[in-house]
Short mmCIF file of C-alpha atoms and ligand atoms in Angstrom, two decimals:
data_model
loop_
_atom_site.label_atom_id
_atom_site.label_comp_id
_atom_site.label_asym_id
_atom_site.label_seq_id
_atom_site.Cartn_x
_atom_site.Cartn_y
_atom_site.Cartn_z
CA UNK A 1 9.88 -54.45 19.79
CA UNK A 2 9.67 -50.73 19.82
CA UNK A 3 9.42 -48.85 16.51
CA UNK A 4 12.90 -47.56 15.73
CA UNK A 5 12.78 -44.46 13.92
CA UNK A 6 15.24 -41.45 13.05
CA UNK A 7 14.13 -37.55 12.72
CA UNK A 8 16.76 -35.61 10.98
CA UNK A 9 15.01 -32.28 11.38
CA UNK A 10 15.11 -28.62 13.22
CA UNK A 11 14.82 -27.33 16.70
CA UNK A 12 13.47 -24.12 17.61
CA UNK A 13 12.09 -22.18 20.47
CA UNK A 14 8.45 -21.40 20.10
CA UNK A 15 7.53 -17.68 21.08
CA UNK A 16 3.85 -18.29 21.09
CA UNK A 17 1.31 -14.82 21.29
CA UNK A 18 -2.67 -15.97 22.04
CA UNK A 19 -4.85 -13.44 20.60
CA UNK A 20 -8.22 -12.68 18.98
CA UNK A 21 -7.35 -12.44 16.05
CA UNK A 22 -4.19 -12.12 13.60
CA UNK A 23 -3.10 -8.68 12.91
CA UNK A 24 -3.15 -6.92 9.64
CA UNK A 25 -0.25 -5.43 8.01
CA UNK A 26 1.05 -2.08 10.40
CA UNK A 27 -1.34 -3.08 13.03
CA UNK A 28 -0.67 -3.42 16.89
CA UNK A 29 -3.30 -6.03 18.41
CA UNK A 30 -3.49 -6.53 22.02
CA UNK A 31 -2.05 -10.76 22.78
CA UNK A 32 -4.08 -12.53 25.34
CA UNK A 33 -1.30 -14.75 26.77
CA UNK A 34 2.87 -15.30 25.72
CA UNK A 35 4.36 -18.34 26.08
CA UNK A 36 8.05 -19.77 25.21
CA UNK A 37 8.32 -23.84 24.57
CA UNK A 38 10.30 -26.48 22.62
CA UNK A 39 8.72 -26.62 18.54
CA UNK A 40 10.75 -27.02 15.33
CA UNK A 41 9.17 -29.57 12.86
CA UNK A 42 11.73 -32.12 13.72
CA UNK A 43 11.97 -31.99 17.24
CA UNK A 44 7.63 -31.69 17.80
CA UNK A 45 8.10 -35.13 15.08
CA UNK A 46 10.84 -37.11 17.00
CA UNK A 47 8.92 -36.09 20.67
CA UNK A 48 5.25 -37.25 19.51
CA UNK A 49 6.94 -40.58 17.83
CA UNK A 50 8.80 -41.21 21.48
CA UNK A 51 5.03 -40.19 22.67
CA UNK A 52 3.85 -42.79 20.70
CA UNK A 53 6.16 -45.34 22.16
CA UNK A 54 8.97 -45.64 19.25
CA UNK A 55 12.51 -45.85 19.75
CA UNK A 56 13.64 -42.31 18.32
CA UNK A 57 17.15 -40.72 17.27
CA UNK A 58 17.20 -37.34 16.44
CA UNK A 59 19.84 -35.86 14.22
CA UNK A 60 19.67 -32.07 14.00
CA UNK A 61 21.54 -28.83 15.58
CA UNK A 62 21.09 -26.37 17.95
CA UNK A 63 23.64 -23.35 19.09
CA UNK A 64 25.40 -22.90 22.92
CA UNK A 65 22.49 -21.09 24.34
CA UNK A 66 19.69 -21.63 26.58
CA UNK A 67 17.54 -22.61 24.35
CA UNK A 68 19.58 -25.17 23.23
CA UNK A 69 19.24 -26.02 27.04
CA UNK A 70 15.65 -26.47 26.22
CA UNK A 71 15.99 -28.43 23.47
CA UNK A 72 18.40 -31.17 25.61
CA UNK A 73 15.84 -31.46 27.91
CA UNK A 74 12.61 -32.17 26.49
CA UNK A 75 14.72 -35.14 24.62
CA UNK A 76 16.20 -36.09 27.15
CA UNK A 77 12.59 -36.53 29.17
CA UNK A 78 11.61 -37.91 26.54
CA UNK A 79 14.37 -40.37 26.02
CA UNK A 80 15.26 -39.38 22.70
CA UNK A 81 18.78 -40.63 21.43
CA UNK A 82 20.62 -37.18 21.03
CA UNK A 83 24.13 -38.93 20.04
CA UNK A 84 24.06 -37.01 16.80
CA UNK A 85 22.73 -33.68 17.61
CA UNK A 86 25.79 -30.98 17.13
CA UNK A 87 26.11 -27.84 18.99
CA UNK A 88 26.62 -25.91 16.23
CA UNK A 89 30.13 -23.34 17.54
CA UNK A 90 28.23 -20.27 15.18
CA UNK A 91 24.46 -20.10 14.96
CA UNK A 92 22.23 -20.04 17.56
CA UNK A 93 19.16 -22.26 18.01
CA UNK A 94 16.15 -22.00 15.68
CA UNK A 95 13.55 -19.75 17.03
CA UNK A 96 10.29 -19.23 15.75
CA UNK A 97 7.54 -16.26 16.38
CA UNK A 98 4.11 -18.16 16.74
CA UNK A 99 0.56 -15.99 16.68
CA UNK A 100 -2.10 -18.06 17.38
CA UNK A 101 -6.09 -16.74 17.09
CA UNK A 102 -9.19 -17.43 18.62
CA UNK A 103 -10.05 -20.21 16.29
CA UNK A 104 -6.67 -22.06 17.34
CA UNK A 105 -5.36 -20.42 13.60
CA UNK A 106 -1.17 -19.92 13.99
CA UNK A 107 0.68 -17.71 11.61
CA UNK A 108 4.79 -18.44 11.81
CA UNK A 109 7.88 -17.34 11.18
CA UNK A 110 10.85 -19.03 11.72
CA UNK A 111 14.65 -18.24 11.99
CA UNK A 112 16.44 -20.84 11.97
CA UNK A 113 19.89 -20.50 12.90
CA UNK A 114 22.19 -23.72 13.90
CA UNK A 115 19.01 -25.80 11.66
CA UNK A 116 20.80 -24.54 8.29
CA UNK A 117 24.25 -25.67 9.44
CA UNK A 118 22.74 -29.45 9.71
CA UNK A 119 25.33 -30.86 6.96
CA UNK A 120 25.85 -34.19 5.19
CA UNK A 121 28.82 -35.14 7.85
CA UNK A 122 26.16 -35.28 10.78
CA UNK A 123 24.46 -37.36 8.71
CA UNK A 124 26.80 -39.70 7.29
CA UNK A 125 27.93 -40.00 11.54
CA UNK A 126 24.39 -41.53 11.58
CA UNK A 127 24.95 -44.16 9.49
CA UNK A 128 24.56 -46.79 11.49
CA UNK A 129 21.27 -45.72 13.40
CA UNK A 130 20.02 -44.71 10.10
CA UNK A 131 20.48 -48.25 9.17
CA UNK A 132 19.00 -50.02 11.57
CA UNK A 133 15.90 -47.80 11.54
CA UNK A 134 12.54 -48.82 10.49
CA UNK A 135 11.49 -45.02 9.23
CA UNK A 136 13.80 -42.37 8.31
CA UNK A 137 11.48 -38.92 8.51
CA UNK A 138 12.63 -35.31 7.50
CA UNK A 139 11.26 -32.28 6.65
CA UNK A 140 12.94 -29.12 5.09
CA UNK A 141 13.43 -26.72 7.98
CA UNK A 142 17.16 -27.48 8.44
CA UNK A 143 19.76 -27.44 5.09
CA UNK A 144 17.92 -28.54 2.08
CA UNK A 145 21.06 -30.60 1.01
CA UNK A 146 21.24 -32.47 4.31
CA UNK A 147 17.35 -34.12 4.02
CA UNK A 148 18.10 -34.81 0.94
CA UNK A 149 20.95 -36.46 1.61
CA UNK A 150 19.74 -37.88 4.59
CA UNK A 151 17.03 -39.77 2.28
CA UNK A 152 19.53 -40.80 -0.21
CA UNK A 153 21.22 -42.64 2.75
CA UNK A 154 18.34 -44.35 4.03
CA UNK A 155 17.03 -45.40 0.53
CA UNK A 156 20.44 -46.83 -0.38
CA UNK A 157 19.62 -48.76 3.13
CA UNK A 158 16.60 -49.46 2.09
CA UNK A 159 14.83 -47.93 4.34
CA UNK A 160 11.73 -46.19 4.34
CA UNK A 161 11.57 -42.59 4.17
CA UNK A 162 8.98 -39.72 5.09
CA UNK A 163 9.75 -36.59 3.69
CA UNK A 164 7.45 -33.66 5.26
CA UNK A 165 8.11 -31.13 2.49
CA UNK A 166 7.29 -28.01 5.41
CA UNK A 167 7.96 -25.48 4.67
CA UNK A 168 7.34 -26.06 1.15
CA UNK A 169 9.54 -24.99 -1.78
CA UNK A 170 10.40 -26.27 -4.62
CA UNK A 171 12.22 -29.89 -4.57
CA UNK A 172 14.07 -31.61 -6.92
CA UNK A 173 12.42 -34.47 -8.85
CA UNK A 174 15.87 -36.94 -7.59
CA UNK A 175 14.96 -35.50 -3.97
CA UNK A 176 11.09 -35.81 -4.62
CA UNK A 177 12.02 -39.56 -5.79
CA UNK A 178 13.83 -40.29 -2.62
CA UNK A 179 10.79 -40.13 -0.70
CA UNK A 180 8.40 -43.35 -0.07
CA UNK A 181 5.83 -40.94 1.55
CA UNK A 182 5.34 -37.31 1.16
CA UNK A 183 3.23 -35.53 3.33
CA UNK A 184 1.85 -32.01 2.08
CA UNK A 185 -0.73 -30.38 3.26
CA UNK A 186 -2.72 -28.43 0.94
CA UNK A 187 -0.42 -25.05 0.82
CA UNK A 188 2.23 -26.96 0.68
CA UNK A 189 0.82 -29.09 -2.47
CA UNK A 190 -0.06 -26.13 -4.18
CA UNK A 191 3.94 -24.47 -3.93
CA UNK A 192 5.17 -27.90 -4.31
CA UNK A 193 3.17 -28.33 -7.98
CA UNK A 194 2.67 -24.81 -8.62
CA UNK A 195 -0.83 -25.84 -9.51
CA UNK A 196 -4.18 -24.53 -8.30
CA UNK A 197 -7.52 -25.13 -9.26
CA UNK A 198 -7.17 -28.59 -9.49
CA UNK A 199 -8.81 -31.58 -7.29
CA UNK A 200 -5.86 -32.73 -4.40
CA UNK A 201 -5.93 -35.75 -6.01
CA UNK A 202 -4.39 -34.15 -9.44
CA UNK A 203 -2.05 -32.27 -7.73
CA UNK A 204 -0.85 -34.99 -5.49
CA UNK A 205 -0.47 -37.37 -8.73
CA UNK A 206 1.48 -35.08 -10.57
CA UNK A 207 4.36 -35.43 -7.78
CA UNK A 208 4.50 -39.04 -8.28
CA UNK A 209 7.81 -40.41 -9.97
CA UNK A 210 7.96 -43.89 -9.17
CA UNK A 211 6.21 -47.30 -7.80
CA UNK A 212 5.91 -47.51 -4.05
CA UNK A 213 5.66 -43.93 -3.60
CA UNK A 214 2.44 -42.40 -1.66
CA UNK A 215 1.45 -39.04 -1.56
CA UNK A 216 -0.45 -38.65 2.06
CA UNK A 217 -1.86 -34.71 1.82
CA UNK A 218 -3.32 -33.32 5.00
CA UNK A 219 -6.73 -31.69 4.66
CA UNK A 220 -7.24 -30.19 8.61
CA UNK A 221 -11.42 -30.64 9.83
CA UNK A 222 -11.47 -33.32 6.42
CA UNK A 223 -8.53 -35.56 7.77
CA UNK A 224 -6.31 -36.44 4.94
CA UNK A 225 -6.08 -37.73 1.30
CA UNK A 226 -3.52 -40.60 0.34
CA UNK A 227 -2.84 -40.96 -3.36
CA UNK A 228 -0.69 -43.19 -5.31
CA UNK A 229 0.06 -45.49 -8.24
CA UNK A 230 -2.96 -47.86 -7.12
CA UNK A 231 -5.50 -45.58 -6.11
CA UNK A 232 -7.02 -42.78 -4.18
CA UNK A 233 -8.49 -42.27 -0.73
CA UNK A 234 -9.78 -39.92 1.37
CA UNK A 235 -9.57 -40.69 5.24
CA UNK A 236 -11.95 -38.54 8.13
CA UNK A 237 -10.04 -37.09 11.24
CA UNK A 238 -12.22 -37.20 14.48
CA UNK A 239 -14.48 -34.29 16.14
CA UNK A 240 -12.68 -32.04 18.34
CA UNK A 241 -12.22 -29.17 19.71
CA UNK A 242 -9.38 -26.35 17.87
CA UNK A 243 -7.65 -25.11 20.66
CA UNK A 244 -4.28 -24.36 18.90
CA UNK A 245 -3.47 -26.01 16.23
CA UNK A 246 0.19 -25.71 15.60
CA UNK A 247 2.20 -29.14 15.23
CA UNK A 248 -1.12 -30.45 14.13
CA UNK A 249 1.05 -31.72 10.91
CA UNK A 250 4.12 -32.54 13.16
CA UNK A 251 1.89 -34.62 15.01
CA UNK A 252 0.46 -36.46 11.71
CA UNK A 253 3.66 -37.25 10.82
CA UNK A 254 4.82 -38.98 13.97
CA UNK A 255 1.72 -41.00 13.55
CA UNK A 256 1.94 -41.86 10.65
CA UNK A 257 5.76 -42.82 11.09
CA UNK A 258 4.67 -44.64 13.91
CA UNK A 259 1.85 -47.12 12.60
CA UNK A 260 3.66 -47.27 9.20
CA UNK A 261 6.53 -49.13 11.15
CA UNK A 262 4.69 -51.04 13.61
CA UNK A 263 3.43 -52.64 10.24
CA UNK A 264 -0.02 -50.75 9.95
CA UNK A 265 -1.59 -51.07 6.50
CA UNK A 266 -2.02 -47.04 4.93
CA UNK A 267 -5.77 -46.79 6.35
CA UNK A 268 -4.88 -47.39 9.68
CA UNK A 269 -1.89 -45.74 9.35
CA UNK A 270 -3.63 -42.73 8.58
CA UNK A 271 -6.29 -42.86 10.78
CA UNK A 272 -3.89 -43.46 13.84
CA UNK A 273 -1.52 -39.98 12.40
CA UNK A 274 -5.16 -38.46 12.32
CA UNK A 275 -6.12 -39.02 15.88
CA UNK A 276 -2.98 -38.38 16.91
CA UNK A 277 -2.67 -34.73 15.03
CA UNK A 278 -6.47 -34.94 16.73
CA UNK A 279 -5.29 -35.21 20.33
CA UNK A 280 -2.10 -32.31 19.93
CA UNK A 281 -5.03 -29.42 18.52
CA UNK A 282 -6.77 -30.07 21.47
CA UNK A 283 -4.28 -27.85 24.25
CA UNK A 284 -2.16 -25.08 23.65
CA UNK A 285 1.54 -25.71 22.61
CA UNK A 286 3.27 -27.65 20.12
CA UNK A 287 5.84 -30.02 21.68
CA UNK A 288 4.02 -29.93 24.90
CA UNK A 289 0.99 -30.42 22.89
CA UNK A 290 1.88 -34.18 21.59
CA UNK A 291 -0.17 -37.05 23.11
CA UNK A 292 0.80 -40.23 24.29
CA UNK A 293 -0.08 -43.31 23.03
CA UNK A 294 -2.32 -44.39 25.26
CA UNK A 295 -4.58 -40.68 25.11
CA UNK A 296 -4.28 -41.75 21.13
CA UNK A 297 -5.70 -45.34 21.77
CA UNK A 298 -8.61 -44.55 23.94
CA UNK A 299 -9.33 -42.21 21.27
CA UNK A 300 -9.25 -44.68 18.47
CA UNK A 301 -11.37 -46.92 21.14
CA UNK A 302 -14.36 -44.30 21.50
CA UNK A 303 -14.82 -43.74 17.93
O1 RIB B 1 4.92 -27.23 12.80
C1 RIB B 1 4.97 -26.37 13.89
C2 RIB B 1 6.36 -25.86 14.07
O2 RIB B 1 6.70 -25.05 12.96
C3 RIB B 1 6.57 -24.98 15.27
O3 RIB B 1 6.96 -25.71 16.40
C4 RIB B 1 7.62 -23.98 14.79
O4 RIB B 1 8.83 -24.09 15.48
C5 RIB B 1 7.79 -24.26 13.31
O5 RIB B 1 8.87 -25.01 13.07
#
């Protein structure tokens, strides 16, 4: 049986510049290559978990535009249940300005339109799926109310929950409470806490509230840190080669989501989200960047 998981997250259009390097404030750099493609933290999540062979619903909104057009396609390739996405009648689709350097470093911004209009009706219209899932995952690039109610749903399910707190702000400790996993990396740990200075493992223990709760914060080249009520650990990612590396942590998630509901135990887990984030740094892209499961197996295989 498939993994059966549900994304309640954000589409937008990546407008991806290639250049040297980033420019500085006032300065006009010369790009090396544009390119336009599907991103959005939820939608590069719910593709790489279909990638990774799950059963995925996504719940999120885009406007009546083409790149809403985009959107419907890639999920519908990759035969993503799209039941519950609304075309918003006001906003238009998320987009989201993407410099990446030579090193494979990105810098974004994103506006994200229809994303903020996601509300608690197109969630509680998800009931059902949302019930039936094995992983409910979420991030906070659509209406801040929605994921969190979107967690409170699937915890009074009892289901387990992922909350991807990107792009990070602050959260409140109910919301923070809602979420079995969390899944930082280390910016995002230090806006979440507010502290700096302090080992990851500090910082990541101070946003426990509760028992089963795991903080899992991504640490790039040094793989990622998991940290919670019975322990610490720090797991290695695999050697490759930075081409671009945005939807790196999209790709860790799905991974993650993945393995966690195919019954993985949190090592595993966490090494299959790192080979997978492994695989998507390695081309150029961030949707079209997410591997498939087998690319993510005969990587586990070699190493
Ligand atoms: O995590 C990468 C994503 O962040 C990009 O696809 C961009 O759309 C922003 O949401």
């Amino acid at each position: 049986m498939p993994a059966k998981i549900v994304v309640v997250g954000s589409f937008n259009m990546d407008l991806t510049a290639y250049m040297e390097r980033l420019p500085r404030p006032g300065e006009t750099l010369n790009g090396r290559q544009f390119v336009t493609g599907p991103g959005g933290k939820g939608s590069n999540q719910a593709v790489a978990a279909a990638r990774l062979g799950a059963e995925v619903t996504f719940i999120g909104r885009v406007g009546h535009d083409v790149f809403a057009d985009s959107a419907l396609n890639i999920w519908k390739q990759e035969r993503i249940n799209t039941e519950y996405v609304v075309r918003d009648p006001e906003y238009a689709t998320g987009v989201a300005p993407i410099w990446v350097d030579a090193q494979g470093e990105n810098s974004i911004v994103v506006v994200l339109g229809a994303n903020l209009a996601v509300s608690p009706a197109d969630i509680d219209r998800a009931a059902d799926v949302i019930a039936e899932a094995d992983i409910l995952v979420t991030q906070l690039e659509i209406n801040y109310d929605a994921a969190a109610y979107a967690l409170k749903i699937a915890k009074e399910k009892g289901i387990v929950t992922i909350l991807n707190p990107a792009p990070a702000g602050k959260l409140a400790p109910e919301v923070l409470a809602l979420a079995d996993y969390l899944t930082p990396n280390e910016t995002e740990l230090e806006v979440l806490t507010g502290k700096t200075g302090v080992s990851v493992e500090a910082a990541a223990r101070s946003l426990l509230t509760r028992d089963g709760q795991t903080v899992v914060v991504t640490l790039g080249a040094q793989g990622a840190q998991w940290v919670n009520q019975s322990g610490t650990g720090q797991i290695p990612t695999f050697p490759v080669k930075v081409v671009d590396s945005t939807g790196a942590g999209d790709a860790f998630n799905a991974g993650l989501a993945v393995a966690l509901a195919e019954g993985k135990n949190l090592t595993d887990a966490i090494t299959f989200a790192n080979a997978t984030a492994g695989l998507c740094v390695t081309k150029p892209g961030t949707t079209l960047s997410m591997p498939r499961r087998d690319e993510v197996e005969a990587l586990l295989k070699r190493n």
